[in-house]
Amino acid sequence: SGLSRQTRVSAALLGRVLQRAWSSAVMPELMASLPVTGLDGTLRRSRGNAATTGRAHLKTGSLRDVQALAGYVLGASGKRYVLVAIVNHPNAGAARPALDALVQWTIDDTTRATERP
């Protein structure tokens, strides 16, 4: 249900769990349990714009020196992404704008698809 100093998981493992959960029979219940950007829970005041409202189902987490975010993001292209970010640093509380920007970057996936390298 949240971060723990006793139980540890890597971002990669959490991502694989979310991928597996997406194709499981409990996926609708899991999605319904995750806060939605701009609408409820810890994501009600997320820093995205009106176009990002409802586009991500994410669980936030924080401990002293840790900020985390994990769940599913629906990109503008219609593709759904698993997103996991964990910041372990004495100044982790300052990472919230970067985590918000990561969610926005994921939502804006069509912008990257049309750019030339």
mmCIF file of C-alpha atoms in Angstrom:
data_model
loop_
_atom_site.group_PDB
_atom_site.id
_atom_site.type_symbol
_atom_site.label_atom_id
_atom_site.label_comp_id
_atom_site.label_asym_id
_atom_site.label_seq_id
_atom_site.Cartn_x
_atom_site.Cartn_y
_atom_site.Cartn_z
ATOM 1 C CA SER A 1 0.000 0.000 0.000
ATOM 2 C CA GLY A 2 2.988 2.301 0.095
ATOM 3 C CA LEU A 3 6.695 2.800 0.527
ATOM 4 C CA SER A 4 8.495 0.982 3.315
ATOM 5 C CA ARG A 5 11.974 1.098 4.751
ATOM 6 C CA GLN A 6 11.784 -2.640 5.518
ATOM 7 C CA THR A 7 10.482 -3.880 2.155
ATOM 8 C CA ARG A 8 12.405 -2.901 -0.951
ATOM 9 C CA VAL A 9 11.524 -3.140 -4.604
ATOM 10 C CA SER A 10 13.279 -1.769 -7.663
ATOM 11 C CA ALA A 11 11.529 0.482 -10.154
ATOM 12 C CA ALA A 12 12.058 -2.207 -12.805
ATOM 13 C CA LEU A 13 10.382 -4.893 -10.706
ATOM 14 C CA LEU A 14 7.466 -2.623 -9.857
ATOM 15 C CA GLY A 15 7.086 -1.865 -13.565
ATOM 16 C CA ARG A 16 6.941 -5.583 -14.373
ATOM 17 C CA VAL A 17 4.305 -6.093 -11.656
ATOM 18 C CA LEU A 18 2.193 -3.309 -13.168
ATOM 19 C CA GLN A 19 2.590 -4.802 -16.655
ATOM 20 C CA ARG A 20 1.473 -8.209 -15.396
ATOM 21 C CA ALA A 21 -1.439 -6.678 -13.463
ATOM 22 C CA TRP A 22 -2.651 -4.928 -16.634
ATOM 23 C CA SER A 23 -3.360 -8.268 -18.278
ATOM 24 C CA SER A 24 -4.881 -9.873 -15.181
ATOM 25 C CA ALA A 25 -8.487 -10.326 -14.149
ATOM 26 C CA VAL A 26 -8.044 -7.767 -11.334
ATOM 27 C CA MET A 27 -7.009 -4.927 -13.655
ATOM 28 C CA PRO A 28 -10.352 -3.036 -13.424
ATOM 29 C CA GLU A 29 -10.230 -3.064 -9.620
ATOM 30 C CA LEU A 30 -6.599 -1.969 -9.580
ATOM 31 C CA MET A 31 -7.267 0.933 -11.959
ATOM 32 C CA ALA A 32 -10.304 1.996 -9.925
ATOM 33 C CA SER A 33 -8.200 2.033 -6.760
ATOM 34 C CA LEU A 34 -5.514 4.383 -8.135
ATOM 35 C CA PRO A 35 -5.906 8.173 -7.812
ATOM 36 C CA VAL A 36 -6.587 9.968 -11.099
ATOM 37 C CA THR A 37 -4.622 13.072 -12.149
ATOM 38 C CA GLY A 38 -6.477 16.279 -11.448
ATOM 39 C CA LEU A 39 -9.463 14.486 -9.916
ATOM 40 C CA ASP A 40 -8.807 12.710 -6.650
ATOM 41 C CA GLY A 41 -6.458 11.638 -3.923
ATOM 42 C CA THR A 42 -2.881 12.843 -3.917
ATOM 43 C CA LEU A 43 -3.155 13.722 -7.618
ATOM 44 C CA ARG A 44 -6.030 16.201 -7.227
ATOM 45 C CA ARG A 45 -3.617 19.120 -7.250
ATOM 46 C CA SER A 46 -1.197 17.693 -9.810
ATOM 47 C CA ARG A 47 0.514 20.399 -11.815
ATOM 48 C CA GLY A 48 -0.688 19.320 -15.221
ATOM 49 C CA ASN A 49 -3.080 21.350 -17.330
ATOM 50 C CA ALA A 50 -6.756 20.669 -18.016
ATOM 51 C CA ALA A 51 -5.803 18.345 -20.896
ATOM 52 C CA THR A 52 -3.995 16.024 -18.468
ATOM 53 C CA THR A 53 -6.968 15.602 -16.132
ATOM 54 C CA GLY A 54 -7.968 11.956 -16.022
ATOM 55 C CA ARG A 55 -5.076 10.748 -18.206
ATOM 56 C CA ALA A 56 -3.080 9.000 -15.483
ATOM 57 C CA HIS A 57 -3.890 6.553 -12.679
ATOM 58 C CA LEU A 58 -0.951 6.805 -10.302
ATOM 59 C CA LYS A 59 -0.045 6.014 -6.711
ATOM 60 C CA THR A 60 2.252 8.498 -5.043
ATOM 61 C CA GLY A 61 4.460 7.703 -2.106
ATOM 62 C CA SER A 62 6.836 9.548 0.144
ATOM 63 C CA LEU A 63 9.146 8.909 3.060
ATOM 64 C CA ARG A 64 11.884 11.092 4.435
ATOM 65 C CA ASP A 65 14.392 11.341 1.562
ATOM 66 C CA VAL A 66 12.127 9.406 -0.872
ATOM 67 C CA GLN A 67 9.478 10.415 -3.437
ATOM 68 C CA ALA A 68 7.807 7.867 -5.701
ATOM 69 C CA LEU A 69 5.148 7.596 -8.367
ATOM 70 C CA ALA A 70 3.840 4.467 -10.097
ATOM 71 C CA GLY A 71 0.902 3.464 -12.257
ATOM 72 C CA TYR A 72 -0.515 3.923 -15.734
ATOM 73 C CA VAL A 73 -0.496 6.927 -18.084
ATOM 74 C CA LEU A 74 -2.612 7.318 -21.214
ATOM 75 C CA GLY A 75 -0.611 9.144 -23.872
ATOM 76 C CA ALA A 76 -2.163 11.558 -26.350
ATOM 77 C CA SER A 77 -1.543 8.910 -29.017
ATOM 78 C CA GLY A 78 -3.910 6.515 -27.223
ATOM 79 C CA LYS A 79 -1.061 4.284 -26.070
ATOM 80 C CA ARG A 80 -1.069 3.316 -22.382
ATOM 81 C CA TYR A 81 2.260 3.380 -20.522
ATOM 82 C CA VAL A 82 3.466 1.916 -17.240
ATOM 83 C CA LEU A 83 5.263 4.664 -15.344
ATOM 84 C CA VAL A 84 7.462 4.122 -12.282
ATOM 85 C CA ALA A 85 9.757 6.739 -10.753
ATOM 86 C CA ILE A 86 11.544 6.508 -7.410
ATOM 87 C CA VAL A 87 13.792 9.285 -6.108
ATOM 88 C CA ASN A 88 16.097 8.384 -3.204
ATOM 89 C CA HIS A 89 17.944 11.516 -2.109
ATOM 90 C CA PRO A 90 18.122 13.778 0.951
ATOM 91 C CA ASN A 91 16.411 16.462 -1.165
ATOM 92 C CA ALA A 92 13.795 14.117 -2.677
ATOM 93 C CA GLY A 93 10.959 16.464 -1.709
ATOM 94 C CA ALA A 94 12.221 18.870 -4.356
ATOM 95 C CA ALA A 95 11.647 16.202 -7.039
ATOM 96 C CA ARG A 96 7.859 16.704 -7.218
ATOM 97 C CA PRO A 97 8.084 19.178 -10.167
ATOM 98 C CA ALA A 98 10.323 16.723 -12.033
ATOM 99 C CA LEU A 99 7.870 13.870 -11.399
ATOM 100 C CA ASP A 100 4.993 16.075 -12.607
ATOM 101 C CA ALA A 101 7.035 16.887 -15.722
ATOM 102 C CA LEU A 102 7.669 13.160 -16.322
ATOM 103 C CA VAL A 103 3.927 12.466 -16.261
ATOM 104 C CA GLN A 104 3.303 15.374 -18.651
ATOM 105 C CA TRP A 105 6.109 14.188 -20.960
ATOM 106 C CA THR A 106 4.530 10.727 -21.069
ATOM 107 C CA ILE A 107 1.086 12.145 -21.843
ATOM 108 C CA ASP A 108 2.583 14.261 -24.653
ATOM 109 C CA ASP A 109 3.883 11.195 -26.513
ATOM 110 C CA THR A 110 2.554 12.340 -29.902
ATOM 111 C CA THR A 111 4.854 15.368 -29.822
ATOM 112 C CA ARG A 112 7.895 13.106 -29.707
ATOM 113 C CA ALA A 113 6.515 10.768 -32.374
ATOM 114 C CA THR A 114 6.351 13.596 -34.914
ATOM 115 C CA GLU A 115 9.763 15.116 -34.140
ATOM 116 C CA ARG A 116 12.722 14.276 -36.332
ATOM 117 C CA PRO A 117 15.983 13.182 -34.680
#
